[in-house]
XYZ file of C-alpha atoms in Angstrom:
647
model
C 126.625 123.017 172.539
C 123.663 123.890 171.228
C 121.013 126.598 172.234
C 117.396 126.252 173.366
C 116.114 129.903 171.626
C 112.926 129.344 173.553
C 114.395 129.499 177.347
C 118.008 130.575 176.465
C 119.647 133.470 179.435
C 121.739 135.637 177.478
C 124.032 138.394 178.807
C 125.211 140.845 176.814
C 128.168 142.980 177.770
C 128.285 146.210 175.466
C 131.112 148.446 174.957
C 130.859 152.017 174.622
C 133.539 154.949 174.036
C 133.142 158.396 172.740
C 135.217 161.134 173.016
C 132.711 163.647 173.572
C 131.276 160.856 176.370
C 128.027 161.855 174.032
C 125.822 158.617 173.290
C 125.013 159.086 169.692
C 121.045 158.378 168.186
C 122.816 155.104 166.382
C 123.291 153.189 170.083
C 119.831 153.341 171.269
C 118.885 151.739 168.248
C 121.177 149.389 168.395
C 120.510 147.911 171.967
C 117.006 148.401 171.391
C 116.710 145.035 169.027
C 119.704 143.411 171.284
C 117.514 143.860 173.873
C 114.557 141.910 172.588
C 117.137 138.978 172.376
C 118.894 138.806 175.632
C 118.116 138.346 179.154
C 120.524 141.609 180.569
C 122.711 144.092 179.151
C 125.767 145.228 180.955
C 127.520 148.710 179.682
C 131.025 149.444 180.147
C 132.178 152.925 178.928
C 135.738 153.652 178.903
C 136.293 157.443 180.253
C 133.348 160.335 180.229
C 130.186 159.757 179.574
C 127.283 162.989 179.924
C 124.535 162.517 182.275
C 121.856 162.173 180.050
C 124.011 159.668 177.697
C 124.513 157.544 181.059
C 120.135 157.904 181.481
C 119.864 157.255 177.894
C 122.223 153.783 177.921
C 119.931 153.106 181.651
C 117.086 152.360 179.884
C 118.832 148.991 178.521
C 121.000 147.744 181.501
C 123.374 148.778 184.043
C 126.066 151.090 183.016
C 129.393 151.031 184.641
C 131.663 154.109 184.105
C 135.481 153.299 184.507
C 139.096 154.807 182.951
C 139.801 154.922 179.625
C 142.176 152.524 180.089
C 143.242 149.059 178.235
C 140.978 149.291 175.389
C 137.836 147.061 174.822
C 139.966 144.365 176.008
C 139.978 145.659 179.780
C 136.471 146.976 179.342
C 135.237 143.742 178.605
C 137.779 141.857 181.503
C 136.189 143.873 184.155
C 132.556 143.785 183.082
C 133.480 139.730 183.700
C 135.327 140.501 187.180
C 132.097 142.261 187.682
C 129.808 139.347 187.275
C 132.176 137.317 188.394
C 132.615 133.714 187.035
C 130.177 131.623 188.819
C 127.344 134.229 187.918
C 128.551 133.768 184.413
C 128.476 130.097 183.820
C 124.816 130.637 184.735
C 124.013 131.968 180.872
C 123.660 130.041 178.116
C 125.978 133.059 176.081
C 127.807 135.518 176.927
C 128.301 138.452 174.330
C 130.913 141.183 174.026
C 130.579 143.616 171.454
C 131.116 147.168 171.344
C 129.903 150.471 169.428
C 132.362 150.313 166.660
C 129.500 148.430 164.706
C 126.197 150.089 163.890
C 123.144 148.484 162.739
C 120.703 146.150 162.923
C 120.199 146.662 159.511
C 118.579 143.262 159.734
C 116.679 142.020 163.095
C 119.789 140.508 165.591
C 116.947 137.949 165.777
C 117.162 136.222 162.099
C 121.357 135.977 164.052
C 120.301 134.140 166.779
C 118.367 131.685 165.567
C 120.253 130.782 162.713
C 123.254 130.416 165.330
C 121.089 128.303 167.811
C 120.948 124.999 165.851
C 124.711 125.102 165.942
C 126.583 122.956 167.928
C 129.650 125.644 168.677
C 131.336 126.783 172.160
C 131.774 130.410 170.539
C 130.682 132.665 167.398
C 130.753 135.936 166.090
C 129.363 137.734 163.098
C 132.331 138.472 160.507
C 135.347 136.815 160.011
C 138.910 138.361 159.122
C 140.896 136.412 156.910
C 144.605 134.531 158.024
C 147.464 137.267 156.974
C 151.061 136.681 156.186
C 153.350 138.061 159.018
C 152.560 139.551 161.829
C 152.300 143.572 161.574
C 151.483 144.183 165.014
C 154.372 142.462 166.299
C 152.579 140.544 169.184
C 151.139 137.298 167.647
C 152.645 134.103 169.071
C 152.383 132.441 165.402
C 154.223 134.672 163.451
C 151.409 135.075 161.394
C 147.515 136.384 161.766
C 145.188 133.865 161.709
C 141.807 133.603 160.538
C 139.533 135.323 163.775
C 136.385 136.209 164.555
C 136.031 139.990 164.085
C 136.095 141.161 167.801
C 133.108 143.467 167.538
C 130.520 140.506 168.498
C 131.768 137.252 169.805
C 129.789 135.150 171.434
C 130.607 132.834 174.036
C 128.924 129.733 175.174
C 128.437 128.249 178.964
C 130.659 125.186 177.534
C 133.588 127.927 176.964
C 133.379 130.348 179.520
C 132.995 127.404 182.164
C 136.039 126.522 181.522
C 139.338 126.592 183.235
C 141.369 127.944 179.593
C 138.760 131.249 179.259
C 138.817 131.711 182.562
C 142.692 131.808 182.685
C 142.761 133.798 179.478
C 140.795 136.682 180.732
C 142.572 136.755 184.230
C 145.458 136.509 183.396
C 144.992 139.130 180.201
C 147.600 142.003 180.606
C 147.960 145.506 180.306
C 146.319 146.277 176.502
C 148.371 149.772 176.117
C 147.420 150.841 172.362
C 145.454 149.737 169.344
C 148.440 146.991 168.028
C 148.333 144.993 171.399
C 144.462 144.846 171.283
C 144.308 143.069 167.850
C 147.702 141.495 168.412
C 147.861 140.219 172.056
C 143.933 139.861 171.927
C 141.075 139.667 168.819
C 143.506 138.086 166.433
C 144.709 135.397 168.575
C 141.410 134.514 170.236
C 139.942 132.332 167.804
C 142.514 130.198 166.936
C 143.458 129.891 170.428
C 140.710 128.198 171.502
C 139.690 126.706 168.589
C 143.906 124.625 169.263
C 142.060 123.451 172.711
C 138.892 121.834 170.551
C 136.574 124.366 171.045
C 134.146 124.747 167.904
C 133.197 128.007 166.456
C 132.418 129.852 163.359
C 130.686 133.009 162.294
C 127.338 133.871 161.417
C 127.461 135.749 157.700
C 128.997 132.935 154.847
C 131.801 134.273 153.721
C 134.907 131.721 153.236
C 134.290 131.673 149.374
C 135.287 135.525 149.736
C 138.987 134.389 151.070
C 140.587 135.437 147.882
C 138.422 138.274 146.910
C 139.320 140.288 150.324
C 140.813 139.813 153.508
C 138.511 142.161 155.140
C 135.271 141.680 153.476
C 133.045 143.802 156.221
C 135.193 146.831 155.456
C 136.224 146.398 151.633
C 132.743 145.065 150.383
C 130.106 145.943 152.748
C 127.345 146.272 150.346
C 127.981 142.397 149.309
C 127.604 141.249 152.759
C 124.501 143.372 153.654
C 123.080 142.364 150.043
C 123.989 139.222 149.932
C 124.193 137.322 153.000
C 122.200 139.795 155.429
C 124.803 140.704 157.755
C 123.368 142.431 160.212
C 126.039 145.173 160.773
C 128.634 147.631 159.348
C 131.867 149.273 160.892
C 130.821 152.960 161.533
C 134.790 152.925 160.725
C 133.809 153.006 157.172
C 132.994 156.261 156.885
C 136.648 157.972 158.213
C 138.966 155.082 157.427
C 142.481 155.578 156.313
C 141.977 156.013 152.563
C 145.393 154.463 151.553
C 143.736 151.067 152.549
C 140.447 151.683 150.626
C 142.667 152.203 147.715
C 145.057 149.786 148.227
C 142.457 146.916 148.287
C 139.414 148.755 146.124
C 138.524 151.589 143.427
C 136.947 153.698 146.480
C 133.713 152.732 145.559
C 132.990 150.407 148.865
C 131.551 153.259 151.518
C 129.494 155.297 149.065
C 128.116 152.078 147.714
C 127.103 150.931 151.393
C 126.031 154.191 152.379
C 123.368 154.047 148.978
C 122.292 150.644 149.676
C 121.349 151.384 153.366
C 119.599 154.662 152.678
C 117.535 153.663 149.253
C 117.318 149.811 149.861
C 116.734 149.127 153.671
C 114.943 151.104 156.656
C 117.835 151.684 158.490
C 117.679 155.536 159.066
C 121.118 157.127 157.640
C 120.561 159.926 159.957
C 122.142 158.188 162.834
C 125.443 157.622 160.324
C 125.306 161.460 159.913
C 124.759 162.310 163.693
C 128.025 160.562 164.838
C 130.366 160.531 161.952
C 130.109 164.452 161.184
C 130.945 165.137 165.384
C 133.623 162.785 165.782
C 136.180 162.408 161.786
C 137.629 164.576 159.982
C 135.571 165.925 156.810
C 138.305 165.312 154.166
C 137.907 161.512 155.135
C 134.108 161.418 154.957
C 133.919 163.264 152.004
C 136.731 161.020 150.554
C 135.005 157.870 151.370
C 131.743 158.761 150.469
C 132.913 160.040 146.995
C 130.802 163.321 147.799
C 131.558 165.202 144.803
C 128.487 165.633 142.599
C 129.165 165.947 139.219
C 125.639 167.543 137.565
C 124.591 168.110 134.090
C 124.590 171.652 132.251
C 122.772 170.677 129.627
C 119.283 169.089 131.038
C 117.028 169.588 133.856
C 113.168 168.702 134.989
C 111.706 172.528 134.075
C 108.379 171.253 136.576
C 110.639 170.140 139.310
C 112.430 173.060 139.070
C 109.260 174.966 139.630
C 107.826 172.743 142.507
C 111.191 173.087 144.237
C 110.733 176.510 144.309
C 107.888 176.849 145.718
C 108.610 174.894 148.306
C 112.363 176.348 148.817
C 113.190 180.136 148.832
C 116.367 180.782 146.881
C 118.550 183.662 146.703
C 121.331 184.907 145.479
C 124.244 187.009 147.192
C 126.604 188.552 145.060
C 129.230 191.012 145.380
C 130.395 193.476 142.910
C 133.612 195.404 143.002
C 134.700 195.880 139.840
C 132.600 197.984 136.940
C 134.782 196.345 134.325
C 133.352 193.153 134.618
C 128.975 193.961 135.640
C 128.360 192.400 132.307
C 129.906 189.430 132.737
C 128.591 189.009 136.312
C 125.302 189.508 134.913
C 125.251 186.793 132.808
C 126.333 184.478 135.480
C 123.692 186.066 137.974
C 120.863 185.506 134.871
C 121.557 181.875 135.490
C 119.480 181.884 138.722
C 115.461 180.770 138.478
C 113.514 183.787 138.232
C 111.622 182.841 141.470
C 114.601 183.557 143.330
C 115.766 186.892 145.078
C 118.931 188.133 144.000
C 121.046 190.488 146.738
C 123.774 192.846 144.950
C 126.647 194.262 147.475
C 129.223 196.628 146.712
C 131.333 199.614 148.157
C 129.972 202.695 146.973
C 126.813 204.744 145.645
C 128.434 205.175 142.145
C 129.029 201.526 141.410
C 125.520 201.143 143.060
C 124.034 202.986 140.317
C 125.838 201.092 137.434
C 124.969 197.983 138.967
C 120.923 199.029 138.934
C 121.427 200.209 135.258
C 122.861 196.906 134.001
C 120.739 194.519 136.108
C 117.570 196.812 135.490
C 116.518 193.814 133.084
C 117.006 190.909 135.034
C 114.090 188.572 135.724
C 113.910 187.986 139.416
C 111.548 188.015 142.301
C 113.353 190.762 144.271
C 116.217 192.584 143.508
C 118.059 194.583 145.945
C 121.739 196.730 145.775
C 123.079 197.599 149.006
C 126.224 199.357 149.402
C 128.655 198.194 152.210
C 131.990 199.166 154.208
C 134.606 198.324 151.853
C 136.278 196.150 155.085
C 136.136 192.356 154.527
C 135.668 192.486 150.934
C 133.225 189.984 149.628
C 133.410 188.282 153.265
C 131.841 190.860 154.935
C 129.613 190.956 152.006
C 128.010 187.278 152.957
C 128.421 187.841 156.848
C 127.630 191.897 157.601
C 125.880 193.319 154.536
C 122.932 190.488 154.454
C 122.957 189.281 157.671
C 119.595 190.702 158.333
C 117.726 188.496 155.476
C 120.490 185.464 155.120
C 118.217 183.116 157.562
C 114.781 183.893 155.309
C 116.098 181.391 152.926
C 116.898 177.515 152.511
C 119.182 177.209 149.743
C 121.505 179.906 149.034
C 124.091 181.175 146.611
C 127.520 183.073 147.365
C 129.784 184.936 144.184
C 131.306 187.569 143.509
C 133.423 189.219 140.728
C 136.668 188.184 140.776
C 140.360 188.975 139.748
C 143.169 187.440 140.704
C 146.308 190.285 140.744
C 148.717 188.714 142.130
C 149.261 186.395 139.549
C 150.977 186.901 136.092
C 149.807 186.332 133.350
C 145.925 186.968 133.725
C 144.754 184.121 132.147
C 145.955 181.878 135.260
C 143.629 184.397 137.500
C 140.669 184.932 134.880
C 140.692 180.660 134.707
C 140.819 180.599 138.410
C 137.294 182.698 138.331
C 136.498 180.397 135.359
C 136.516 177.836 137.588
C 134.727 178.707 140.620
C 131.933 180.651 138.148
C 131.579 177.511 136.384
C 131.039 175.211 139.222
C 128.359 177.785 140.890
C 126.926 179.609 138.391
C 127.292 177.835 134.936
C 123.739 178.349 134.043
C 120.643 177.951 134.666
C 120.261 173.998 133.872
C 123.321 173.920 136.198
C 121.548 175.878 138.916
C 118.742 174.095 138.913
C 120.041 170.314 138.893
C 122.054 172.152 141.963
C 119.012 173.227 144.058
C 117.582 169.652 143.128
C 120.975 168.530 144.670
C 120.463 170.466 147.955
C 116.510 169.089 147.798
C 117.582 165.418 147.511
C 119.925 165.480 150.281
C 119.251 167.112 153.232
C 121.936 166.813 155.071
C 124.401 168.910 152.446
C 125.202 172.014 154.220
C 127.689 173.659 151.222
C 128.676 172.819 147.735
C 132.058 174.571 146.361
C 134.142 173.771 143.563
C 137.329 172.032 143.871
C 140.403 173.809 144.620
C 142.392 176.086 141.999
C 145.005 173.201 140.745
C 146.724 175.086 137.171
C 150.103 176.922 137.267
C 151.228 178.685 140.069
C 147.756 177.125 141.844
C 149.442 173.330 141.554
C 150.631 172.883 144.848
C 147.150 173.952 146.692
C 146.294 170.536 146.369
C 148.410 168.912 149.263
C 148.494 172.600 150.913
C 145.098 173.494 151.093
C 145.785 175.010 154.482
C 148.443 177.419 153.301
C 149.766 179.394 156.187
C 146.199 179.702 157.524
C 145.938 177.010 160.094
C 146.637 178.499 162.851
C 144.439 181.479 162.240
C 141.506 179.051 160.991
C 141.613 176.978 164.209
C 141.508 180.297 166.492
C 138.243 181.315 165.023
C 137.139 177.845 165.344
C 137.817 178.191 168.936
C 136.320 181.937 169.066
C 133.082 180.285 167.443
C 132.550 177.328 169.987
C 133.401 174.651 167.114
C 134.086 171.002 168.540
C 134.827 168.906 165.206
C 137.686 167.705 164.550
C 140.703 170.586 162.599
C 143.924 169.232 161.984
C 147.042 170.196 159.911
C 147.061 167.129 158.425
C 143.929 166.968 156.875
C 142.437 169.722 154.649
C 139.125 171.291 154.428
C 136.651 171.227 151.948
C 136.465 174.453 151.954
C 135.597 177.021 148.956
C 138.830 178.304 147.960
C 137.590 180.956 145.865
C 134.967 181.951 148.038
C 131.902 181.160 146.060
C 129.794 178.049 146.689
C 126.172 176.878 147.377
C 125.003 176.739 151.151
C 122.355 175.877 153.383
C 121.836 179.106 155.607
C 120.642 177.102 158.593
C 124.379 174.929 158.360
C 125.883 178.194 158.812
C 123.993 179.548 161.491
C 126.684 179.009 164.134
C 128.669 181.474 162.293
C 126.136 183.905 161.838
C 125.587 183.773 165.561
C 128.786 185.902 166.065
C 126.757 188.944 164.501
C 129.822 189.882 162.348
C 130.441 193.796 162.207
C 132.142 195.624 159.684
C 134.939 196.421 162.127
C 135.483 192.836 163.079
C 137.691 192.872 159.441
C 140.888 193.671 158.972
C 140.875 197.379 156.990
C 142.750 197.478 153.415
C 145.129 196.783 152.173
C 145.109 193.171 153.663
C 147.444 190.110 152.477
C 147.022 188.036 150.097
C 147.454 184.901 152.130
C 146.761 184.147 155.798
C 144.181 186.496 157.295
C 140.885 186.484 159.250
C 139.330 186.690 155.634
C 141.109 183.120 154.633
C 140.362 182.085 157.935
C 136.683 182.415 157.353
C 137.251 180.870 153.590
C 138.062 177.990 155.447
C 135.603 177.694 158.097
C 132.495 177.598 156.248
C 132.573 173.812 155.943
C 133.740 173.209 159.575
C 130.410 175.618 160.911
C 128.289 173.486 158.309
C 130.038 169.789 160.205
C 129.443 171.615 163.514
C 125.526 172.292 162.788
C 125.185 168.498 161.665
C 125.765 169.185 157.828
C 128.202 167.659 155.495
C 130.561 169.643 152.613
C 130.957 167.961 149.175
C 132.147 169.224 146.156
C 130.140 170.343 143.007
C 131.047 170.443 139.228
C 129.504 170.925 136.004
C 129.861 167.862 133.725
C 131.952 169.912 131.616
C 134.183 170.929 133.879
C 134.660 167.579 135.690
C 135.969 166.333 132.361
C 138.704 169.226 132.281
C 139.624 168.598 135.768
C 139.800 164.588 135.226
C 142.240 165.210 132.455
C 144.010 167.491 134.339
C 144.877 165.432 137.450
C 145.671 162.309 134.924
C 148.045 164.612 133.162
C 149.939 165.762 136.746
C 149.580 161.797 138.553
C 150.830 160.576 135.168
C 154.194 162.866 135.430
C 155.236 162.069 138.919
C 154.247 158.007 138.458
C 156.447 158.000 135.806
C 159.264 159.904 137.447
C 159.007 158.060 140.646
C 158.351 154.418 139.189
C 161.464 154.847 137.067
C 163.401 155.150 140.279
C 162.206 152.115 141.300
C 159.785 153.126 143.436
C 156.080 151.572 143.663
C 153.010 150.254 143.145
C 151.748 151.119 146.296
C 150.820 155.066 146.202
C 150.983 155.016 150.038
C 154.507 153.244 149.735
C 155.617 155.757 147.390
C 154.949 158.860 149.174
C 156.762 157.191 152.520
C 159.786 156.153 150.251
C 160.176 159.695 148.482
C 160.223 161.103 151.828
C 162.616 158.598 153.450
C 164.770 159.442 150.766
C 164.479 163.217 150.820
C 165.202 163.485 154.311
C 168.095 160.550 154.004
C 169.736 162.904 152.235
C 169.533 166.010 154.104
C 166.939 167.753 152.245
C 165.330 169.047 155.157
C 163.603 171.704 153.414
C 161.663 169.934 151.003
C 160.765 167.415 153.661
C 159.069 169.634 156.578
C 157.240 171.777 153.611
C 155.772 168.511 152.806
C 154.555 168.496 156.501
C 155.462 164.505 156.838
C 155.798 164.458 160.119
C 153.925 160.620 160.524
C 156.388 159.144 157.857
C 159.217 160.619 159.158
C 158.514 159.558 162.576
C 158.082 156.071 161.107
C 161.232 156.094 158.932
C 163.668 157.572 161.131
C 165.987 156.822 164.299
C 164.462 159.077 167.184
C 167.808 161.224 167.727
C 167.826 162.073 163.515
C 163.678 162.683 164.276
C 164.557 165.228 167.136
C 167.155 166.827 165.124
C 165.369 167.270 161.940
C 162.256 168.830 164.580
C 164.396 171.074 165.748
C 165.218 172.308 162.417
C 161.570 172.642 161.648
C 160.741 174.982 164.095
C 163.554 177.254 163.064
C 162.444 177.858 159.333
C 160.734 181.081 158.809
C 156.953 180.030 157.412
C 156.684 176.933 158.733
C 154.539 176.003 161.694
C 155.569 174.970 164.859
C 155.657 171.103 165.301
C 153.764 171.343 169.079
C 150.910 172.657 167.415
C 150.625 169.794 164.599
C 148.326 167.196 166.100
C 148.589 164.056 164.080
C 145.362 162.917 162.679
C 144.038 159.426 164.593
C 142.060 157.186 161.776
């Protein structure tokens, strides 16, 4: 059948679900270039949608509100039970697609009309490629075929006159979870109909990709989009499960997409940013977008620099505890511009007056010393003792002097403030590629070096929580914060406590008004307080004002900590891999867990917080024991208040 662009009636039924029931800046924009190219849009939203999301999707169609029940799948069946199938058969297409796509990135328009002078009874834009087996446990051919990606298909009057689609859709059951929507529904579709005769095919060339991926749209977007102008990307991109990127790619496919939209189309990135930093978890998005920025120590533009600040007011917060070590935090203070205004904290009116003697030479705009409470150490520093200034500023620096007691011998704590002083305040090249950093992309909120990962630090990295979940997701709660916090995945959070910032991403944590006696007094512990709370917060407040956390290095340093995670992944692969265990890293952590908790080590297995893999690997009644266990082991968390993180 083919299509008559000229006088063609197109409905177009469009899926919508958020969890917030909040209609995100990227669906307007969306539906407003469908719109141009169909006769009626019909909007089914599964669950709550806000009043002025409902207006919002008005403005395009009727919008029918029902249970978040059955998926798309059921969305889609009763937007047709709706209509009803005589109304139907009088388009020449019917679409379904839903909001798990965003875009155009090219006009829906160059789609249709390509698509017209087909002869074909359905279409879609992207095609999934045939896989061995059948994962989900529901196909009737053992095996995934090829499909048309359920996100658009298109169906003609030829198809949905008939008796077979009209079957297929009543007599569609229950769709109870994610594996019976692909399996009892998108993957058999195509191949289904296309058994009975009916011709279809997709509207981005790609079958000369079938041995370079079997998921093209999600492991090489940029080649699509580049390419072959595919209209669309999966906003799953941005938060999906990394052991898949890295099973199929180098991790280079999201931050590679997300660069060719913003530098090499119009499409505004802005909408990516509004509904991915509400709705996923910030270790993913940082993850996927590679959002570590690696800048150089040893070169910067000296006239940008200047503009910048002109434009920008900078400032420094520091606090200073220790006498020992004011010429030392000088020099690290002497790496700011000397346009910027530099705030000194500290406890009392002696150290105040040592402080003034040994910065007394430092080239600044402003200097100020201000003694505070000593309650909430440098934290109350940041939140209390410059509160009253913080919000003058748009790009803004947090240190302090730092030693690390309760580790032996010092060099492990003096490398762990090596570390963070490096990554902050290396020096003044540093500082300023930094501020160009904050400049360049407006939507960074904070900027901290990576976590402490030498000696007795090794095991932060897969702990990054420590025992301060619970007391990090309280204050959350206490602070009105709605983005996603879960055991499972860490923050990117400044462990260390110093890090660039964007005042205005942490205004929702200066909205508190933070007083002195809000801290816990001395002395305090060294691990799971309100003050590690807050350590960990900071990026969560930043996600919650619409601002993303990455991580920041000196090119120096990224070379030492490159070297230094080879040198640890190197040990275990070769430990595990002898043992017969690999390629696949993903495979390797499940196995090495299987067999830890095959063999009774319960221990080692709950401290590793596996609860999905055990779950997966076990019978339920060895699950249920091995729970039971968990909950009685003295610094462990309670299992009910684990929520396991949904990609």
């Amino acid at each position: 059948m083919l299509i008559d662009n000229s006088n063609a009636k197109r409905l177009a039924i469009f899926f919508f679900y958020d969890r917030r029931g909040i209609v995100d800046s990227y669906v307007p924009y969306l539906l407003e270039d469908l719109k141009k190219n169909v006769s009626e849009i019909f909007v089914v939203c599964n669950g709550k949608l806000k009043e002025e999301g409902k207006k919002e999707l008005e403005k395009y169609g009727k919008v029918l509100v029902r249970e978040n029940k059955g998926f798309d799948v059921w969305a889609y069946k009763t937007a047709l039970e709706t209509y009803g199938w005589k109304k139907l058969e009088e388009f020449d297409e019917v679409i379904m697609l839903n909001n798990t796509i965003m875009g155009p990135v090219y006009p829906f328009a160059e789609t249709f009309e390509k698509m017209d002078a087909k002869d074909l009874d359905f279409w879609g834009l992207t095609k999934y490629f045939k896989i061995k087996g059948d994962p989900f446990g529901y196909s009737p051919y053992g095996y995934l075929p090829d499909h048309v990606q359920s996100h658009w298909i298109t169906c003609r009057r030829s198809l949905v006159s008939s008796k077979e689609f009209q079957d297929y859709w009543n007599n569609m059951p229950m769709i109870e979870d994610y594996a019976q929507a692909v399996g009892k529904h998108e993957s058999i579709f195509t191949k289904r109909f296309a058994d009975m005769g009916y011709k279809w095919d997709v509207s981005v060339e790609m079958d000369d990709l079938r041995n370079y991926s079997g998921y093209p749209l999600m492991m090489c977007p940029k080649k699509l989009l580049e390419e072959r102008r595919c209209p669309i990307f999966k906003k799953r991109s941005f938060f999906h499960m990394e052991e898949d990127f890295l099973r199929n790619t180098a991790g280079e496919q999201t931050s590679e997409l997300f660069d060719y939209l913003r530098y090499e189309t119009d499409y505004d990135v802005n909408m990516i940013w509004d509904t991915i930093l509400k709705n996923y978890h910030q270790s993913d998005i940082v993850k996927n977008l590679n959002l570590a920025y690696i800048l150089p120590t040893n070169q910067y533009n000296k006239e940008l620099l200047e503009e910048q600040t002109k434009k920008n007011k900078i400032v420094l917060v520091m606090h200073l505890y220790f006498e020992d070590l004011l010429e030392e935090s000088y020099r690290y203070v002497s790496s700011m511009p000397e346009s910027a205004d530099i705030y000194l904290t500290t406890d009392t009116e002696e150290k105040k007056a040592a402080i003034e003697k040994v910065f007394a030479k430092l080239p600044c705009n402003k200097l100020e010393v201000r003694v505070i409470k000593n309650r909430g150490r440098d934290v109350s520093s940041l939140l209390v003792g410059v509160k009253d200034v913080i919000m003058q500023y748009d790009i803004a620096c947090f240190a302090h002097d730092k030693k690390t007691a309760q580790v032996k011998p010092g060099t492990i704590g003096a490398s762990f403030a090596y570390k963070c002083f490096q990554n902050t305040l290396a020096n003044k090249m540093y500082v300023a590629n930094v501020i160009n950093t904050f400049v360049n992309n407006p939507r960074l909120g904070i900027l901290s070096p990576p976590e402490p990962n030498h000696s007795t630090f090794f095991t932060t990295i897969g702990f990054e929580w420590g025992p301060n979940f619970d007391v990090t997701r309280k204050l959350a709660k206490d602070l009105g914060l709605h983005v996603p916090m879960n055991v499972m995945a860490p923050p990117v959070a400044p462990l260390g406590t110093m890090f660039w910032f964007r005042p205005a991403a942490l205004k929702p944590l200066y909205a508190k008004d933070w007083e002195y006696e809000d801290f816990p007094p001395e002395p305090n512990k060294i691990d799971g307080t309100l003050l590690h709370a807050i350590e960990r917060i900071y990026p969560f407040v930043a996600q919650e004002a619409g601002y993303y956390p990455a991580i920041g290095m000196t090119d120096k340093f990224a070379a030492i900590e490159y070297n230094n995670l080879r040198y640890y992944l190197r040990g275990y692969n070769q430990i595990v891999v002898n043992h017969g265990i690999g390629p696949y890293h993903d495979e390797m952590v499940a196995r090495v867990n299987q067999v830890f908790a095959l063999r009774g080590s319960f221990k080692a297995v709950f401290k590793f917080r596996m609860k999905a893999y055990l779950k997966q690997y076990l019978p339920e009644k060895a699950y249920k024991k091995l729970k039971k266990k968990w909950k009685k082991m003295k610094g462990i968390q309670d299992v009910s208040s684990i929520e396991i993180r949904e990609n």
